[in-house]
Tab-separated table of C-alpha atoms in Angstrom:
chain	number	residue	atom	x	y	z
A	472	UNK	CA	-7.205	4.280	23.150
A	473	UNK	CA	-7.190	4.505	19.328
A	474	UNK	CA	-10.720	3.833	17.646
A	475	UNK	CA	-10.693	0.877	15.153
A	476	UNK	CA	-11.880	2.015	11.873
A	477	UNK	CA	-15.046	-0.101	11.113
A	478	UNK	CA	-16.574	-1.369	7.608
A	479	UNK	CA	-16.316	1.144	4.489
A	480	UNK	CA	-17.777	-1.206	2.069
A	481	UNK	CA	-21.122	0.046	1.896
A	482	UNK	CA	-21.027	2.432	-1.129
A	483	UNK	CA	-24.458	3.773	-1.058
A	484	UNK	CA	-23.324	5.406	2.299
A	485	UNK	CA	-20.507	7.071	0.823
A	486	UNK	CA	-21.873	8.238	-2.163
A	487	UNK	CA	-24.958	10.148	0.279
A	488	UNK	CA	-21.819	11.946	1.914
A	489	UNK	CA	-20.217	12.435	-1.424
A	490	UNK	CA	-23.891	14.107	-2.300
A	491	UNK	CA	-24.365	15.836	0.399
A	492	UNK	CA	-20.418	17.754	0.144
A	493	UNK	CA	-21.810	19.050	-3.540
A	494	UNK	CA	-25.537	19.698	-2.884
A	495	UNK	CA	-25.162	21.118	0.793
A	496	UNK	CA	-28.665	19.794	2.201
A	497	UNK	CA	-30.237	16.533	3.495
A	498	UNK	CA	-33.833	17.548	1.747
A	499	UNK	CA	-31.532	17.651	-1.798
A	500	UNK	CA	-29.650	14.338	-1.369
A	501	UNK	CA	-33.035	12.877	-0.450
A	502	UNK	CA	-34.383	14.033	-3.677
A	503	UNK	CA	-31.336	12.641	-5.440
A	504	UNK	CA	-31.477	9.276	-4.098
A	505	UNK	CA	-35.347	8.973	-3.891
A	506	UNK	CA	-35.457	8.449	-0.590
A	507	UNK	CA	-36.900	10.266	2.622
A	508	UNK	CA	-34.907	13.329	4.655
A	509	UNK	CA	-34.974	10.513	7.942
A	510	UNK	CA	-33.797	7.585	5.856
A	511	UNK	CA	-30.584	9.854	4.634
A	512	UNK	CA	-30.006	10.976	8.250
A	513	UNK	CA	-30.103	7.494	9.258
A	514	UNK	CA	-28.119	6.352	6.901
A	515	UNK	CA	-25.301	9.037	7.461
A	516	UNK	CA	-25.260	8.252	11.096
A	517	UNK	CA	-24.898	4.481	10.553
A	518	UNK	CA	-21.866	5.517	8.747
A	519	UNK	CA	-20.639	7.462	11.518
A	520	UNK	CA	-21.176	4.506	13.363
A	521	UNK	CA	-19.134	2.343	11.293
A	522	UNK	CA	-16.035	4.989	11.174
A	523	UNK	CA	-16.316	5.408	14.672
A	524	UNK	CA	-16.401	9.299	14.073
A	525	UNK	CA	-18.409	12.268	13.711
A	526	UNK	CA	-18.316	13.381	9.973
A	527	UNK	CA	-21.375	15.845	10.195
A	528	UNK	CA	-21.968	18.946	12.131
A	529	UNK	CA	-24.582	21.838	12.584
A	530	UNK	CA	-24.463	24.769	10.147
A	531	UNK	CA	-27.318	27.052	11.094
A	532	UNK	CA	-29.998	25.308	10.356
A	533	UNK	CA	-28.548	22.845	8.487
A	534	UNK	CA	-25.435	20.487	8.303
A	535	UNK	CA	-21.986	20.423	6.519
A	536	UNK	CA	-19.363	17.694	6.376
A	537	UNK	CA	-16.763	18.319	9.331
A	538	UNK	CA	-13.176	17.728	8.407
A	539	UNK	CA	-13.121	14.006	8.920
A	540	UNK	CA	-15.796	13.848	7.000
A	541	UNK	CA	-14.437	16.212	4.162
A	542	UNK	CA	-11.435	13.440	4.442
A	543	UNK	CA	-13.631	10.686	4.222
A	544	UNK	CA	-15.632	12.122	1.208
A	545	UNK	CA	-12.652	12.279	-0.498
A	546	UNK	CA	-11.589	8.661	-0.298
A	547	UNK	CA	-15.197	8.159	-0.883
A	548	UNK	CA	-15.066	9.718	-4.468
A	549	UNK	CA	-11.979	7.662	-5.179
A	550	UNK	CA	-13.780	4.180	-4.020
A	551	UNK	CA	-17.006	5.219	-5.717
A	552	UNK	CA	-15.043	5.962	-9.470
A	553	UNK	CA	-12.924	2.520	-8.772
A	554	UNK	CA	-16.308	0.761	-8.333
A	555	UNK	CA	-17.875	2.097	-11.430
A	556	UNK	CA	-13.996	1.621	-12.994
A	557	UNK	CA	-14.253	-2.023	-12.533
A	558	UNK	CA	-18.305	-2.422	-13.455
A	559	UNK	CA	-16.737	-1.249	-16.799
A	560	UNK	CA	-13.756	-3.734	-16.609
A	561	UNK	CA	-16.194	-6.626	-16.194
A	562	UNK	CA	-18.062	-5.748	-19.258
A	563	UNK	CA	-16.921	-7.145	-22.557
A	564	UNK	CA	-15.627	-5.210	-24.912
A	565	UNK	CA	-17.900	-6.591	-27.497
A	566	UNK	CA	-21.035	-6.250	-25.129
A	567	UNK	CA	-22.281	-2.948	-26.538
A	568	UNK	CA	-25.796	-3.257	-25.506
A	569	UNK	CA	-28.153	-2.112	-23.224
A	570	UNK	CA	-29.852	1.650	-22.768
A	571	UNK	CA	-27.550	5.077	-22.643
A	572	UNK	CA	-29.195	8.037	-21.641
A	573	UNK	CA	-27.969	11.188	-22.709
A	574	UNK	CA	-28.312	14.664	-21.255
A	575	UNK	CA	-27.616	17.189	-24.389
A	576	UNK	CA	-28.963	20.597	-25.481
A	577	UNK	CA	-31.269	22.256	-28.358
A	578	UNK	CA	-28.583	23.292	-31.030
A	579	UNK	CA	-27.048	19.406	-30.479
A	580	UNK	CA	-30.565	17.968	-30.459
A	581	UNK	CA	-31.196	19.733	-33.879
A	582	UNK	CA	-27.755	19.099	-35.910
A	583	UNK	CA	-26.229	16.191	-34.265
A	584	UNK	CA	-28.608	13.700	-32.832
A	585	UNK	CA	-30.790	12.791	-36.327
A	586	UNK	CA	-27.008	11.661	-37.684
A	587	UNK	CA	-26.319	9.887	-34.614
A	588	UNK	CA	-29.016	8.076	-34.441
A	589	UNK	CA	-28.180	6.521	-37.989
A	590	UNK	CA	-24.539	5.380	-37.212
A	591	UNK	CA	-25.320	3.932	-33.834
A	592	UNK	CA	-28.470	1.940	-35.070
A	593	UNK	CA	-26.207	0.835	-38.397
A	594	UNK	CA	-23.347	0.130	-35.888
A	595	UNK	CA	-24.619	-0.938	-32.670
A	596	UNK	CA	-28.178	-2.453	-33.010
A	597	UNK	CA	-28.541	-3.619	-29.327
A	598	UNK	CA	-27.508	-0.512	-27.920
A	599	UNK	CA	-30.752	1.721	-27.208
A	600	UNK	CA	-30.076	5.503	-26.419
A	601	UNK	CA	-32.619	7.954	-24.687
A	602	UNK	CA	-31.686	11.760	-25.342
A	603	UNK	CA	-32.740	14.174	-22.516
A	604	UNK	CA	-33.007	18.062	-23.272
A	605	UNK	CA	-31.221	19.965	-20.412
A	606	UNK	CA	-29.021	23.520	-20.425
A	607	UNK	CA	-25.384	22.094	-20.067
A	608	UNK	CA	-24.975	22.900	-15.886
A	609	UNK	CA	-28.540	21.168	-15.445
A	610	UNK	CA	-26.902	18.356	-17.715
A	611	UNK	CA	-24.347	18.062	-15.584
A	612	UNK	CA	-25.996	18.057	-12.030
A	613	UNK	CA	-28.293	15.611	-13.788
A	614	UNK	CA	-24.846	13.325	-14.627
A	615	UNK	CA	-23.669	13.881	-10.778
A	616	UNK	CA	-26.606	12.467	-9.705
A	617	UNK	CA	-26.563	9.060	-11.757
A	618	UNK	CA	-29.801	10.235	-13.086
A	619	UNK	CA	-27.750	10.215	-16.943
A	620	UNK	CA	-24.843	8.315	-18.034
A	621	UNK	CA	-23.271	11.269	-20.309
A	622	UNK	CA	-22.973	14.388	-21.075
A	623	UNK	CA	-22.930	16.574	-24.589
A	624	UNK	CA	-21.904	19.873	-23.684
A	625	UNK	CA	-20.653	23.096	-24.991
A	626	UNK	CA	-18.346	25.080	-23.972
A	627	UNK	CA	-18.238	29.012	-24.770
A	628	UNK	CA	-15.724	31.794	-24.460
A	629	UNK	CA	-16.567	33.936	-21.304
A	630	UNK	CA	-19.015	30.704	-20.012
A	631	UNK	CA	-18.101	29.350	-16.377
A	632	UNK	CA	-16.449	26.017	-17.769
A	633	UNK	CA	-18.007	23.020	-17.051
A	634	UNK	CA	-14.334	20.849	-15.972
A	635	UNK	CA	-15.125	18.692	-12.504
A	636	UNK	CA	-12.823	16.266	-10.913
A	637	UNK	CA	-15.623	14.231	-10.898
A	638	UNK	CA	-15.964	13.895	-14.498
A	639	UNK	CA	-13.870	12.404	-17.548
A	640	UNK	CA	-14.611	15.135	-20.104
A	641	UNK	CA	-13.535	14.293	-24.279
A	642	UNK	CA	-13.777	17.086	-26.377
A	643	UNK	CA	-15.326	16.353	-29.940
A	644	UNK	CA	-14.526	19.405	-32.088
A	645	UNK	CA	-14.786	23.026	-32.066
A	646	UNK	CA	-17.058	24.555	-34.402
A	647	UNK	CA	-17.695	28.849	-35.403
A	648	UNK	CA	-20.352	30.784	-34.300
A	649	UNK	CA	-21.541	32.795	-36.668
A	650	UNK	CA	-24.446	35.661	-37.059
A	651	UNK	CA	-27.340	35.237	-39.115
A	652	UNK	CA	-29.344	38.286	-41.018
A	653	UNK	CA	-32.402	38.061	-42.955
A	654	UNK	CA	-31.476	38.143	-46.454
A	655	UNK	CA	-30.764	41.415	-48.493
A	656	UNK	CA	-30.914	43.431	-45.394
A	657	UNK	CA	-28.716	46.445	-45.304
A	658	UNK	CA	-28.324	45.937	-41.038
A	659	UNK	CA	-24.531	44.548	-41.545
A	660	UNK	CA	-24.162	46.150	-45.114
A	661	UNK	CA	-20.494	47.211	-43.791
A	662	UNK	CA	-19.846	44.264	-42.177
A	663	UNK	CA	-19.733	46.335	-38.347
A	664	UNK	CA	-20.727	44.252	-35.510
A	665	UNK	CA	-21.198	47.763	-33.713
A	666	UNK	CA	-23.797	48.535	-36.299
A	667	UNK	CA	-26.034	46.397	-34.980
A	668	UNK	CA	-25.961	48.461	-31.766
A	669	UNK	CA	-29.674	49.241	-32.681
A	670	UNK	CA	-31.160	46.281	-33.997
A	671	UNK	CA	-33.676	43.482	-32.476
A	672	UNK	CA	-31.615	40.268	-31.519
A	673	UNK	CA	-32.827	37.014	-30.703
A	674	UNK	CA	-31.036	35.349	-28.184
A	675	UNK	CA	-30.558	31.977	-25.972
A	676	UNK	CA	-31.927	32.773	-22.197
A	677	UNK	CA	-29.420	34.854	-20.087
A	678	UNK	CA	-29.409	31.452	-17.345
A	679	UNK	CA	-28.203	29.669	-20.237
A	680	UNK	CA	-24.184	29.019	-21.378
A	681	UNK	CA	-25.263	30.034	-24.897
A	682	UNK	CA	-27.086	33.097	-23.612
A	683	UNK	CA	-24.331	34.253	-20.866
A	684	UNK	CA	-22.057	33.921	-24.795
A	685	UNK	CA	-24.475	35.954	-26.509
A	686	UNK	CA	-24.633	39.140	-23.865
A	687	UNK	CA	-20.968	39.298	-23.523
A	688	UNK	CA	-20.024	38.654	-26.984
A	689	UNK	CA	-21.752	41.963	-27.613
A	690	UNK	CA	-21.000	43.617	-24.169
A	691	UNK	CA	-17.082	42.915	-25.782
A	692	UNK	CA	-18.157	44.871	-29.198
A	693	UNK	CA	-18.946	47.703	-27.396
A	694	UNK	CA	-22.998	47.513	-26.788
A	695	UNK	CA	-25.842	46.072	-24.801
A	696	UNK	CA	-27.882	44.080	-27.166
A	697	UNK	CA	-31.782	44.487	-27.639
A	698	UNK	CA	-33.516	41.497	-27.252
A	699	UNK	CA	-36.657	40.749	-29.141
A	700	UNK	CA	-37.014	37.801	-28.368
A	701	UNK	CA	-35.897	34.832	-25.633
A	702	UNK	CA	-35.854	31.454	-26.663
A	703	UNK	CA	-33.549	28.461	-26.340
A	704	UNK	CA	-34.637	27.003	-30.025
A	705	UNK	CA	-32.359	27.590	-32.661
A	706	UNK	CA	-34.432	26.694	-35.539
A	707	UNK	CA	-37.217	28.964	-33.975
A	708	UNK	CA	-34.338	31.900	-34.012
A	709	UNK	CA	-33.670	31.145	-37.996
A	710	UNK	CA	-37.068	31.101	-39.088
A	711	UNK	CA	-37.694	34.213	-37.030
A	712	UNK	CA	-34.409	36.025	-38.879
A	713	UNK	CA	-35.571	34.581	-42.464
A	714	UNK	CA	-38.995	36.627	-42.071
A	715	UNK	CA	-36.637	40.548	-41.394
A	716	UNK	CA	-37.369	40.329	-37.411
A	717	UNK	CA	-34.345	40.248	-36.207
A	718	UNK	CA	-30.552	38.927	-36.042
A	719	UNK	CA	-28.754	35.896	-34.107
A	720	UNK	CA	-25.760	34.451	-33.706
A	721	UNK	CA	-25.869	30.905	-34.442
A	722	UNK	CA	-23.836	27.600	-34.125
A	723	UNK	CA	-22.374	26.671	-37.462
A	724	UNK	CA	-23.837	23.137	-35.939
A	725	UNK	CA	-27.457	24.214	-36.449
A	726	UNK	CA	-26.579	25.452	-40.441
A	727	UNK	CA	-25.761	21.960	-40.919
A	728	UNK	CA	-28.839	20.742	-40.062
A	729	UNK	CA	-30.766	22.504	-42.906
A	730	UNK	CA	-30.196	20.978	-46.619
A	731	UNK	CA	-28.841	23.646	-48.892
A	732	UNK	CA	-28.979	27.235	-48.901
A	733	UNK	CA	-31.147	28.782	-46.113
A	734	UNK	CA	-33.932	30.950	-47.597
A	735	UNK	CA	-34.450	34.563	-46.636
A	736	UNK	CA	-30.977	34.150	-44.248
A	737	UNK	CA	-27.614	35.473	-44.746
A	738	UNK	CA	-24.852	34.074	-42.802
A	739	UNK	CA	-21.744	36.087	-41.817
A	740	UNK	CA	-18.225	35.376	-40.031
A	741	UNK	CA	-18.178	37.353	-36.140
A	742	UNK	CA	-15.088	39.675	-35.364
A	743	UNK	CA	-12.605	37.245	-33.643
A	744	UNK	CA	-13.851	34.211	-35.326
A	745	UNK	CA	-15.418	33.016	-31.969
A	746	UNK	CA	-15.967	28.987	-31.383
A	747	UNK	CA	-17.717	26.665	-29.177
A	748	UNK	CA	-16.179	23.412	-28.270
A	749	UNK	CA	-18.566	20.423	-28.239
A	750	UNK	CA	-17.962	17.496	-25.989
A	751	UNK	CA	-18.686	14.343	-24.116
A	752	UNK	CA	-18.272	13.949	-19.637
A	753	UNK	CA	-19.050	11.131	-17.831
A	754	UNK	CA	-17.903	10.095	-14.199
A	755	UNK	CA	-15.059	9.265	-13.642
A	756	UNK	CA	-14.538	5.369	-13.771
A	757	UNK	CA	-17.139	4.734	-16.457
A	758	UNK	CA	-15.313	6.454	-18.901
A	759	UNK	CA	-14.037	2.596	-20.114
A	760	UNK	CA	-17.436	1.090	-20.409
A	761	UNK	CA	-17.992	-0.274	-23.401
A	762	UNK	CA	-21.622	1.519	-24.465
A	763	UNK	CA	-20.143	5.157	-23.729
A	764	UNK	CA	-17.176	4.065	-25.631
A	765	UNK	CA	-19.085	3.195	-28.689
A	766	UNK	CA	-20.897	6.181	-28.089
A	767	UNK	CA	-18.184	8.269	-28.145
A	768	UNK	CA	-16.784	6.900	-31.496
A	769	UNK	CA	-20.246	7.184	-33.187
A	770	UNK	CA	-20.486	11.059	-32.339
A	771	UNK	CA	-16.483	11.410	-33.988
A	772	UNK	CA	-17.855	9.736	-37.172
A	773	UNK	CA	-21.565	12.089	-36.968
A	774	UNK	CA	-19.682	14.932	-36.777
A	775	UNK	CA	-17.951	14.750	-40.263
């Protein structure tokens, strides 16, 4: 006798075994939703209940999504993105109000955000935005989890890219990287990346996408740098390089952010004129909401 399929229309069950396909454990979708390990198992086997199926089984200690359920969480995605598609729909376009928050990093933080504030609050008074500092993959898993409603990312040569099927990702512009010497030193008197071979650098964490750059970037001119020092703050870096410590390769992004020449730093073009791409992800269905949309425009016109 076939099983009749019973009631999918409760989304909060389908997004815990959407969650539970990308974090792997009950204890981490619990965290996610802010609610207890029991309530999630509950909830999961309600769902089972209403499918009339068995989407969950044992993996050593813990649990994975069986097949159906890997079928299921697949449809589940699609119903979740069509719900948040037509949230968006509802709003009017006009209704650009209410709070944003924003996951971004340091360099973006320093050169963008003081610009971006301006427009938006020029623009679009009644729309309040809340910037979070995270590394781009924490940004991400932060976005995932509905804990922020977009993204401004970077994306690096060599870097593990950031592209999800789960997100709507709009690229803003690319931008050079560039390395910065304290002024008058003879360190890059040739112009030789592989000169520097010796010298202190001062570089992003290793964990991070600009660090992971930083170590291959050199690894690909033919040396393992010598960190100095390890620190995700660009502005830290400069200040460091203007007093004859040490060199760093820099987004053009963060130049911008200083007004006129930058004392006691030289600024030179990298071998292969490497860039970093800047953009925007949100999930998928939201990507039409008015407030990201306005959002979106703002950051084209802060960038000039």
């Amino acid at each position: 006798m076939r099983k009749k399929l019973g009631n999918l229309s409760n989304l909060t069950r389908l997004r815990m075994l959407c969650e539970l396909r990308r974090l792997g454990t009950m204890g981490e979708v619990a965290e996610v939703l802010m609610m207890t390990h029991s309530a999630v198992s509950q909830q999961l086997a309600q769902l089972e209940k209403e499918v009339g199926y068995r989407l969950v089984e044992k993996a050593g200690r813990g649990v994975r999504l069986n097949d159906r359920g890997e079928l299921l969480a697949d449809y589940a995605a699609k119903m979740l993105a069509l719900a948040d598609e037509a949230q968006a729909a509802l709003k009017d376009r006009r209704d650009v109000a209410g709070l944003l928050k924003v996951a971004t990093f340091q360099s973006a933080l320093v050169g963008l955000i003081p610009t971006l504030v301006k427009i938006l609050d020029r623009d679009y008074p009644e729309l309040s935005v809340e910037f979070v500092q995270f590394d781009v993959a924490d940004g991400i898993a932060e976005l995932l989890s509905h804990r922020v409603d977009v993204v401004i990312g970077e994306e690096l040569p060599f870097a593990p890219t950031t592209d999800s099927p789960s997100l709507h990702r709009e690229d803003l512009y690319a931008e050079p990287m560039v390395l910065a010497c304290p002024k008058g030193s003879t360190w890059f008197a040739a112009e030789d990346f592989a000169e520097l071979e010796s010298v202190p650098f001062l570089l992003n964490p290793a964990g991070t996408v600009a660090g992971y750059w930083e170590r291959n970037f050199c690894l690909a001119q033919g040396f393992v740098p010598t960190v100095l020092v390890e620190s995700p703050d660009p502005l830290l870096q400069l200040n460091l390089v203007s007093q004859g410590v040490g060199v760093a390769l820099i987004p053009s992004l963060v130049l911008r952010s200083e007004r006129g020449p930058l004392p006691g730093v030289d600024v030179y073009h990298l071998p292969g004129d490497p860039e970093r791409v800047l953009f925007t992800a949100v999930r998928i269905g939201r990507e039409n909401h008015p407030a990201i949309k306005a959002l979106r425009r703002a950051l084209h016109v802060a960038r000039l």
